[in-house]
Amino acid sequence: MKQCEDSGQEEEVTGLVCQESDLKDGEMKEVSVGDQKVLLVRTQGQYSAVGNKCSHYNAPLIKGVLVGDRVRCPFHGACFNVKTGDIEDYPGLDSLPRHKVTCLNVTKRVKDMCERLPDVKETIVLVGGGPASLVCAETLRQNSFQGRIIIVTKDAVPPFDKPKLSKALNLDSSSILLRPSDFYQQHGIEVWTEKEVVAVNPADRCVKMSDGSLQHYNQLLISTGCRARPLSCPGSNLNGVKLLQSHKDANDIHNSCIGQRAVVIGASFIGMEVAAYLSNKAASVAVVGTSRYPFERSLGLEIGKMSMQEQNVKFYMNNEVTEIKGEDGKVKEVLLKNGTVLQADVVIAGIGVIPNSDFLAGSEVEVNSRKSVIVDKFMKTNVTDVFSAGDITSFPLTIRGDQRVNVGHWQMSHAQGRVAALNMMNKPTKLESVPFFWTMLLGKSIRYTGYGEGYTEIIFKGKVEEKKFLAFYIKEEVVVAAASMMFDPAVARIAELMAAGQILTKAQVQ
């Protein structure tokens, strides 16, 4: 079998990569042509070739899972159509380079987008600078929307890769932008940074900015995400008490903690990632949590115990902060409920989030008791032409029988942004995406898929103490979620089973 590069004026590259008999239906093979690699796939007797690396973080797709015409990345769960190269589930923005078996392209591929036409007067306003807004904007252009698109964000920079903030606090902002600035100019997408929407008036179809200006819309996306929950104990307003919300916050925490005594309040995913990052940079790192072990509720007792092996981090669990004491207005000590006193120069709070929905008061947009915006499977709110996507939403989750949930996963925000855009374009599309999440523990990645709330049992394959395992979360004799470490591509495979509507039972995994 040959592959060649056919790109207009560029030199053609050919090479014998394999025999046709080398690949059976449903199989993938990473092949080389010249000094480049391609993922060669055979499905239903036909061969296709796409880029070999996931467009999100360049994970090798050969280690992923192929189901039908779709390959799922083993690391973070992004899915691509192996015939078209199109991204079909997230995270990530770009599709794979698509080739016929005689074509090779070694760069990422942005799906074709239409141009902005000044004569088209329709305006779509996207409130929030996260992936939901960005994917919504791109999907609109990919589906022939030629009107005005405005992304409004409180951030000082355009949409960026926020999950990286808690894993590497000292990154330069330019290195984590999801798209370069000229991308927005090229595709006629306006990005208003350091702007805040403070009110929505559906009757007049306009939003009000903090500076008092008004912006008309024909359709509106609410994707303002969540903010870090602040501490409420005495002393929480002292200098040295930090929240991680923006790129600026991340840099500030990094600079403030070098060689200093850091206390992280909250054994959340964010709190634990920050503690791990600071473990070889701060003079000391302490984590205070209210449960017996970190992640005890979400990942279980065994994984929680393992997470406490983080070097140079001391844990104070089954505890809580009663007061932060200071000197000359700056943090000095953290007092715990059991009487322990922790010396501290910096305190970082990771105790959960609050949906950014306060600006919707009086708009008639429905929110639940937790202030999440209520949407249907089409990402529509109860107000005509007002959609919502991302961490701020409460939505029906297909794999749980349309149980209404709030899932703050990066991947899900991408998917919801796409679904919202398609429905704005009158292309009825339901949200069917399966939650996929990742975090770092002890220098290794944890993959997680499904929705495990309410699980009653965990079945393990492998050994947690060896940091190589697959965990099945069971509820009512059915697998509702799975997590793994060093067990790829197991979680990606389970995500594909869930996406196909297949039920994995307790008996099957025992």
Coordinates of C-alpha atoms in Angstrom, one line a residue:
M1 CA 0.0 0.0 0.0
K2 CA 1.3 3.4 -0.9
Q3 CA 0.8 6.9 0.7
C4 CA 1.7 10.1 -1.1
E5 CA 1.5 13.8 -0.5
D6 CA -0.6 15.7 -3.0
S7 CA -0.8 19.3 -2.0
G8 CA -0.8 21.4 -5.1
Q9 CA 2.6 22.7 -5.9
E10 CA 4.4 20.8 -3.1
E11 CA 6.6 17.9 -3.8
E12 CA 4.9 14.5 -3.8
V13 CA 6.2 12.0 -1.2
T14 CA 5.4 8.3 -1.7
G15 CA 6.3 5.2 0.3
L16 CA 5.3 1.6 0.7
V17 CA 3.8 1.5 4.2
C18 CA 2.2 -1.9 4.5
Q19 CA 0.5 -4.7 2.6
E20 CA -3.3 -4.6 2.4
S21 CA -3.4 -7.9 4.2
D22 CA -1.5 -6.3 7.2
L23 CA -4.6 -4.5 8.3
K24 CA -8.0 -6.2 9.1
D25 CA -11.3 -4.4 9.5
G26 CA -11.4 -2.4 12.7
E27 CA -7.7 -2.2 13.0
M28 CA -5.3 0.8 13.0
K29 CA -1.6 1.0 12.2
E30 CA 0.8 3.9 12.6
V31 CA 2.9 4.1 9.4
S32 CA 5.8 6.3 8.3
V33 CA 6.0 8.2 5.0
G34 CA 9.3 9.9 4.7
D35 CA 10.0 11.4 8.1
Q36 CA 6.3 11.7 9.0
K37 CA 3.8 9.4 10.7
V38 CA 0.2 8.8 9.8
L39 CA -2.6 6.8 11.3
L40 CA -3.8 4.2 8.8
V41 CA -7.2 2.7 9.5
R42 CA -9.3 0.0 7.8
T43 CA -13.1 0.1 8.3
Q44 CA -15.6 -1.9 6.3
G45 CA -13.0 -2.8 3.8
Q46 CA -12.0 0.7 3.1
Y47 CA -8.7 2.4 4.1
S48 CA -8.4 5.9 5.4
A49 CA -5.5 8.0 6.7
V50 CA -5.5 10.7 9.3
G51 CA -3.1 12.5 11.5
N52 CA -1.5 10.2 14.1
K53 CA -1.7 12.5 17.1
C54 CA -4.6 14.0 18.9
S55 CA -5.0 17.7 18.2
H56 CA -5.5 18.4 21.9
Y57 CA -2.2 17.5 23.5
N58 CA -0.6 15.3 20.8
A59 CA -1.4 12.0 22.4
P60 CA -0.6 9.0 20.1
L61 CA -4.0 7.9 18.7
I62 CA -2.6 4.4 17.9
K63 CA -3.0 3.8 21.7
G64 CA -6.6 4.9 21.6
V65 CA -9.8 3.0 20.8
L66 CA -11.3 2.5 17.4
V67 CA -15.1 1.9 17.3
G68 CA -16.7 2.0 13.9
D69 CA -15.5 5.1 12.1
R70 CA -14.4 6.9 15.3
V71 CA -11.1 6.8 17.2
R72 CA -11.1 8.0 20.8
C73 CA -7.9 9.5 22.3
P74 CA -6.7 7.4 25.3
F75 CA -5.5 10.4 27.4
H76 CA -8.4 12.9 27.5
G77 CA -11.2 11.3 25.5
A78 CA -11.3 13.4 22.3
C79 CA -12.9 11.6 19.3
F80 CA -12.2 11.9 15.6
N81 CA -13.9 10.5 12.5
V82 CA -11.2 8.4 10.8
K83 CA -12.7 9.0 7.4
T84 CA -13.1 12.8 7.5
G85 CA -10.6 13.6 10.3
D86 CA -13.3 15.8 11.9
I87 CA -13.3 16.2 15.7
E88 CA -16.6 14.7 17.0
D89 CA -16.1 14.9 20.8
Y90 CA -13.8 16.9 22.9
P91 CA -11.5 18.4 24.4
G92 CA -9.5 20.2 21.7
L93 CA -10.5 22.4 18.8
D94 CA -8.8 21.2 15.7
S95 CA -9.7 18.3 13.5
L96 CA -7.1 15.8 12.2
P97 CA -5.4 16.2 8.9
R98 CA -7.6 14.1 6.5
H99 CA -6.0 12.1 3.7
K100 CA -7.0 9.8 1.1
V101 CA -4.7 6.8 1.1
T102 CA -2.7 8.7 -1.5
C103 CA -2.5 12.0 0.5
L104 CA -0.4 13.1 3.4
N105 CA -0.5 16.3 5.4
V106 CA 1.4 16.6 8.6
T107 CA -0.2 19.6 10.3
K108 CA -3.4 20.0 12.2
R109 CA -6.5 20.9 10.2
V110 CA -9.0 23.6 11.0
K111 CA -12.4 22.8 9.5
D112 CA -13.4 25.1 6.7
M113 CA -15.1 28.3 7.8
C114 CA -17.1 30.9 6.0
E115 CA -16.4 34.6 5.9
R116 CA -18.1 37.4 7.8
L117 CA -20.3 39.4 5.5
P118 CA -21.0 43.0 6.6
D119 CA -24.4 42.9 4.8
V120 CA -25.6 40.1 7.1
K121 CA -27.0 42.0 10.1
E122 CA -27.7 39.1 12.5
T123 CA -25.6 39.2 15.6
I124 CA -24.8 36.3 18.0
V125 CA -23.3 37.3 21.4
L126 CA -21.4 34.7 23.3
V127 CA -21.0 35.7 27.0
G128 CA -17.9 34.1 28.5
G129 CA -14.4 33.4 27.3
G130 CA -14.1 29.6 27.8
P131 CA -14.1 26.7 25.3
A132 CA -17.9 26.7 25.0
S133 CA -17.9 30.1 23.5
L134 CA -15.0 29.4 21.3
V135 CA -16.3 26.2 19.9
C136 CA -19.7 27.8 19.5
A137 CA -18.2 30.6 17.4
E138 CA -16.1 28.2 15.3
T139 CA -19.1 25.9 14.7
L140 CA -21.2 28.8 13.6
R141 CA -18.6 29.8 11.0
Q142 CA -18.2 26.2 9.9
N143 CA -22.0 26.0 9.3
S144 CA -22.2 29.1 7.1
F145 CA -23.2 31.7 9.6
Q146 CA -21.9 34.9 8.1
G147 CA -23.3 37.4 10.6
R148 CA -21.5 39.1 13.5
I149 CA -20.1 37.0 16.3
I150 CA -19.0 38.6 19.6
I151 CA -17.3 36.8 22.4
V152 CA -17.4 38.9 25.7
T153 CA -15.0 37.8 28.4
K154 CA -13.8 39.3 31.7
D155 CA -10.4 37.8 31.1
A156 CA -7.5 39.9 29.9
V157 CA -6.7 37.4 27.2
P158 CA -8.8 35.5 24.6
P159 CA -9.9 31.9 25.4
F160 CA -7.1 29.9 26.9
D161 CA -6.4 26.4 28.1
K162 CA -7.6 26.8 31.7
P163 CA -6.9 23.2 33.0
K164 CA -3.2 23.9 32.6
L165 CA -3.4 26.7 35.2
S166 CA -3.5 24.4 38.2
K167 CA -0.9 22.0 36.8
A168 CA 1.7 24.6 35.8
L169 CA 1.1 28.0 37.5
N170 CA 4.0 29.9 35.8
L171 CA 3.0 29.5 32.2
D172 CA 3.2 32.5 29.9
S173 CA -0.2 33.5 28.7
S174 CA 0.8 33.3 25.0
S175 CA 1.6 29.6 25.5
I176 CA -1.9 28.6 26.6
L177 CA -4.1 30.5 24.2
L178 CA -6.5 28.1 22.4
R179 CA -6.2 30.2 19.2
P180 CA -3.8 33.0 18.3
S181 CA -5.2 36.5 18.0
D182 CA -5.0 36.6 14.2
F183 CA -7.3 33.5 14.1
Y184 CA -10.2 35.6 15.3
Q185 CA -9.4 38.4 12.8
Q186 CA -9.1 35.9 10.0
H187 CA -12.6 34.4 10.7
G188 CA -14.4 37.6 11.6
I189 CA -14.9 36.7 15.3
E190 CA -14.8 39.7 17.7
V191 CA -13.3 39.1 21.1
W192 CA -14.0 41.7 23.7
T193 CA -11.6 41.2 26.6
E194 CA -11.9 42.7 30.1
K195 CA -15.6 43.3 29.4
E196 CA -18.4 42.1 31.7
V197 CA -22.0 41.6 31.0
V198 CA -24.0 42.7 34.1
A199 CA -27.6 42.2 32.8
V200 CA -29.6 40.5 30.1
N201 CA -32.9 41.9 28.7
P202 CA -34.5 39.3 26.5
A203 CA -37.5 41.5 25.7
D204 CA -35.2 44.0 24.0
R205 CA -32.7 41.4 22.9
C206 CA -29.7 43.2 24.4
V207 CA -27.1 42.8 27.1
K208 CA -25.8 45.5 29.3
M209 CA -22.0 45.9 30.0
S210 CA -20.4 47.1 33.3
D211 CA -19.6 50.4 31.6
G212 CA -23.3 51.0 30.9
S213 CA -23.1 50.3 27.2
L214 CA -25.7 48.0 25.5
Q215 CA -25.2 45.4 22.8
H216 CA -28.1 44.0 20.7
Y217 CA -28.2 40.3 19.9
N218 CA -30.4 38.0 17.8
Q219 CA -29.2 34.9 19.6
L220 CA -27.4 34.7 22.9
L221 CA -25.1 32.1 24.5
I222 CA -24.5 32.2 28.3
S223 CA -21.2 30.4 29.0
T224 CA -19.8 32.3 31.9
G225 CA -18.6 29.3 33.8
C226 CA -18.0 29.3 37.5
R227 CA -15.8 31.3 39.9
A228 CA -13.8 29.9 42.8
R229 CA -15.7 29.8 46.1
P230 CA -14.1 32.2 48.5
L231 CA -13.3 31.4 52.1
S232 CA -15.7 32.7 54.8
C233 CA -13.7 32.1 57.9
P234 CA -12.2 35.0 60.0
G235 CA -9.0 36.3 58.3
S236 CA -10.0 35.3 54.8
N237 CA -9.4 38.9 53.6
L238 CA -5.8 39.0 54.7
N239 CA -3.0 39.6 52.2
G240 CA -1.7 36.3 51.1
V241 CA -5.1 34.5 50.8
K242 CA -5.4 33.5 47.1
L243 CA -8.0 32.1 44.7
L244 CA -7.2 30.5 41.4
Q245 CA -9.4 31.8 38.6
S246 CA -7.3 33.5 36.0
H247 CA -3.9 33.3 34.4
K248 CA -2.9 36.3 36.5
D249 CA -3.9 34.5 39.6
A250 CA -1.8 31.5 38.6
N251 CA 1.3 33.6 38.1
D252 CA 0.6 35.4 41.4
I253 CA 0.3 32.1 43.3
H254 CA 3.5 30.8 41.8
N255 CA 5.5 34.0 42.6
S256 CA 4.1 34.3 46.1
C257 CA 4.9 30.7 47.1
I258 CA 8.5 30.3 45.9
G259 CA 10.5 29.5 49.1
Q260 CA 7.4 30.2 51.3
R261 CA 5.1 28.2 53.5
A262 CA 1.9 27.4 51.6
V263 CA -1.3 26.1 52.9
V264 CA -3.9 24.7 50.5
I265 CA -7.4 24.7 51.9
G266 CA -9.6 22.1 50.2
A267 CA -8.5 18.6 48.9
S268 CA -10.3 19.2 45.6
F269 CA -8.9 18.4 42.1
I270 CA -7.7 22.0 41.8
G271 CA -6.3 22.1 45.4
M272 CA -4.4 18.8 44.9
E273 CA -3.0 19.8 41.6
V274 CA -1.8 23.2 43.0
A275 CA -0.3 21.3 46.0
A276 CA 1.6 18.9 43.7
Y277 CA 2.9 21.8 41.6
L278 CA 4.2 23.7 44.7
S279 CA 5.7 20.6 46.4
N280 CA 9.2 21.2 45.0
K281 CA 8.9 25.0 44.9
A282 CA 7.5 26.2 48.3
A283 CA 9.4 25.8 51.6
S284 CA 6.5 23.7 52.8
V285 CA 3.0 22.6 51.5
A286 CA 0.1 21.6 53.7
V287 CA -3.3 20.5 52.5
V288 CA -6.4 20.8 54.7
G289 CA -9.5 18.7 53.8
T290 CA -12.8 17.9 55.4
S291 CA -13.0 14.3 54.3
R292 CA -10.8 11.4 55.5
Y293 CA -9.0 11.3 52.2
P294 CA -8.8 13.5 49.1
F295 CA -11.3 12.5 46.4
E296 CA -12.9 10.0 48.8
R297 CA -16.4 10.8 47.5
S298 CA -15.6 11.0 43.8
L299 CA -12.8 8.4 43.2
G300 CA -13.1 6.3 46.4
L301 CA -11.1 5.5 49.5
E302 CA -8.3 3.5 47.9
I303 CA -7.4 6.1 45.3
G304 CA -7.8 8.8 48.0
K305 CA -5.2 7.1 50.2
M306 CA -2.8 6.7 47.3
S307 CA -3.1 10.5 46.5
M308 CA -1.7 11.3 49.9
Q309 CA 1.7 9.9 48.9
E310 CA 2.5 13.2 47.2
Q311 CA 6.1 14.0 48.3
N312 CA 6.8 17.1 50.4
V313 CA 3.1 17.6 51.1
K314 CA 1.6 17.2 54.6
F315 CA -2.1 16.4 54.9
Y316 CA -4.5 17.5 57.6
M317 CA -7.7 15.6 56.8
N318 CA -11.0 15.3 58.6
N319 CA -10.4 18.9 59.5
E320 CA -11.4 22.4 58.6
V321 CA -10.1 25.9 59.0
T322 CA -11.6 28.0 61.8
E323 CA -9.5 31.1 61.4
I324 CA -6.6 32.6 59.5
K325 CA -4.4 34.9 61.7
G326 CA -2.2 37.6 60.4
E327 CA 0.4 40.2 61.3
D328 CA 0.4 43.7 59.7
G329 CA -2.4 42.6 57.4
K330 CA -0.6 39.5 56.1
V331 CA -1.2 35.8 56.6
K332 CA 0.8 34.3 59.4
E333 CA -1.0 31.2 60.8
V334 CA -3.9 28.9 59.9
L335 CA -5.9 27.6 62.8
L336 CA -7.7 24.2 62.4
K337 CA -10.7 22.8 64.1
N338 CA -8.7 20.2 66.1
G339 CA -6.4 22.9 67.5
T340 CA -3.5 22.5 65.1
V341 CA -1.8 25.7 64.1
L342 CA -0.1 25.8 60.7
Q343 CA 2.5 28.4 59.9
A344 CA 1.7 30.1 56.6
D345 CA 2.9 32.8 54.3
V346 CA 0.3 32.0 51.5
V347 CA -3.1 30.4 51.7
I348 CA -4.7 29.0 48.5
A349 CA -8.4 28.1 48.6
G350 CA -9.8 25.2 46.5
I351 CA -13.1 24.6 48.2
G352 CA -15.4 24.5 45.1
V353 CA -17.0 26.9 42.7
I354 CA -20.1 29.1 42.3
P355 CA -21.9 29.5 38.9
N356 CA -21.5 32.9 37.4
S357 CA -25.2 33.5 36.9
D358 CA -25.9 36.5 39.2
F359 CA -26.2 38.8 36.2
L360 CA -29.2 36.9 35.0
A361 CA -31.4 38.2 37.9
G362 CA -34.5 39.7 36.4
S363 CA -33.9 38.2 32.9
E364 CA -36.4 35.3 33.3
V365 CA -33.7 32.8 32.4
E366 CA -34.3 29.9 34.7
V367 CA -31.7 28.8 37.2
N368 CA -31.8 26.0 39.8
S369 CA -31.2 26.2 43.5
R370 CA -27.4 26.0 42.9
K371 CA -27.6 28.9 40.5
S372 CA -26.9 26.7 37.4
V373 CA -28.7 27.6 34.2
I374 CA -31.3 25.0 33.3
V375 CA -31.1 23.8 29.6
D376 CA -32.6 21.0 27.6
K377 CA -30.6 18.6 25.4
F378 CA -30.4 21.2 22.7
M379 CA -28.7 23.7 25.1
K380 CA -31.8 25.9 25.0
T381 CA -32.9 27.8 28.1
N382 CA -36.5 28.6 28.9
V383 CA -36.2 31.9 27.0
T384 CA -36.4 32.0 23.2
D385 CA -33.1 32.4 21.4
V386 CA -31.1 32.2 24.7
F387 CA -28.8 29.2 24.9
S388 CA -26.3 28.2 27.6
A389 CA -23.2 25.9 27.6
G390 CA -20.3 24.9 29.8
D391 CA -19.8 24.6 33.6
I392 CA -22.7 26.9 34.3
T393 CA -25.4 24.6 33.0
S394 CA -27.6 22.0 34.5
F395 CA -28.5 19.6 31.6
P396 CA -30.0 16.1 30.9
L397 CA -27.2 13.5 30.7
T398 CA -28.0 10.8 28.2
I399 CA -26.0 8.0 29.9
R400 CA -27.9 8.5 33.1
G401 CA -31.4 8.4 31.5
D402 CA -31.5 12.2 31.1
Q403 CA -30.9 12.8 34.7
R404 CA -30.3 16.5 35.2
V405 CA -26.7 17.1 36.2
N406 CA -24.0 19.7 36.4
V407 CA -20.6 18.5 35.0
G408 CA -17.7 20.9 35.1
H409 CA -15.5 19.0 32.6
W410 CA -13.4 20.8 30.0
Q411 CA -14.5 18.3 27.4
M412 CA -18.2 18.7 28.1
S413 CA -17.9 22.5 27.7
H414 CA -16.6 22.0 24.2
A415 CA -19.3 19.6 23.3
Q416 CA -22.1 21.8 24.6
G417 CA -20.7 24.8 22.7
R418 CA -20.9 22.9 19.4
V419 CA -24.5 21.6 20.1
A420 CA -25.6 25.2 21.0
A421 CA -24.2 26.5 17.7
L422 CA -25.9 23.8 15.6
N423 CA -29.2 24.5 17.2
M424 CA -28.8 28.3 16.7
M425 CA -28.4 27.4 13.0
N426 CA -31.7 25.4 13.1
K427 CA -29.8 22.1 12.8
P428 CA -31.6 20.1 15.6
T429 CA -28.8 18.4 17.5
K430 CA -29.0 16.8 20.9
L431 CA -26.2 16.6 23.4
E432 CA -25.1 13.0 23.6
S433 CA -21.5 13.4 24.8
V434 CA -20.1 11.1 27.5
P435 CA -18.2 12.9 30.3
F436 CA -14.4 12.5 30.2
F437 CA -12.1 14.0 32.7
W438 CA -8.4 13.8 33.7
T439 CA -6.2 15.0 36.5
M440 CA -2.6 14.4 37.7
L441 CA -1.7 12.4 40.7
L442 CA 1.8 11.6 41.8
G443 CA 3.1 12.7 38.4
K444 CA 0.8 10.3 36.6
S445 CA -2.5 10.9 34.8
I446 CA -5.9 9.7 36.1
R447 CA -8.5 9.2 33.3
Y448 CA -12.2 9.2 34.2
T449 CA -15.3 8.7 32.2
G450 CA -19.0 8.5 33.0
Y451 CA -21.0 9.9 35.9
G452 CA -20.3 8.2 39.2
E453 CA -22.5 10.1 41.6
G454 CA -24.3 7.8 44.0
Y455 CA -22.0 4.8 43.2
T456 CA -22.2 2.1 45.9
E457 CA -19.2 -0.2 45.0
I458 CA -15.9 0.0 43.2
I459 CA -14.4 -3.0 41.4
F460 CA -10.6 -2.8 40.7
K461 CA -8.5 -4.4 38.0
G462 CA -4.8 -4.1 38.7
K463 CA -3.5 -2.7 42.0
V464 CA -3.9 0.9 43.3
E465 CA -0.8 0.6 45.5
E466 CA 1.3 -0.1 42.3
K467 CA -0.2 2.9 40.6
K468 CA -1.6 0.8 37.8
F469 CA -5.3 0.1 37.9
L470 CA -8.7 0.3 36.4
A471 CA -11.6 1.1 38.7
F472 CA -15.3 0.4 37.8
Y473 CA -17.9 2.4 39.7
I474 CA -21.0 0.4 40.3
K475 CA -24.6 1.6 40.9
E476 CA -27.6 -0.8 40.8
E477 CA -25.4 -3.6 39.3
V478 CA -24.3 -1.3 36.4
V479 CA -21.0 0.4 35.7
V480 CA -21.8 4.1 35.8
A481 CA -18.2 5.4 35.6
A482 CA -14.6 4.2 35.3
A483 CA -11.2 5.6 36.3
S484 CA -7.7 4.4 35.5
M485 CA -4.0 5.0 36.0
M486 CA -1.4 3.5 33.6
F487 CA -4.2 1.4 32.1
D488 CA -4.7 3.0 28.7
P489 CA -6.8 2.7 26.6
A490 CA -9.3 1.1 29.0
V491 CA -11.2 4.3 30.0
A492 CA -11.4 5.5 26.4
R493 CA -12.9 2.1 25.4
I494 CA -15.5 2.3 28.2
A495 CA -16.4 5.8 27.1
E496 CA -17.0 4.5 23.6
L497 CA -19.2 1.7 25.0
M498 CA -21.2 4.3 26.9
A499 CA -21.5 6.5 23.8
A500 CA -22.9 3.6 21.9
G501 CA -25.6 3.1 24.5
Q502 CA -24.2 -0.2 25.7
I503 CA -24.6 -1.1 29.4
L504 CA -21.6 -2.7 31.2
T505 CA -22.8 -4.7 34.2
K506 CA -21.1 -5.6 37.4
A507 CA -21.1 -9.2 36.5
Q508 CA -19.2 -8.5 33.3
V509 CA -16.4 -6.7 35.0
Q510 CA -15.9 -8.9 38.0

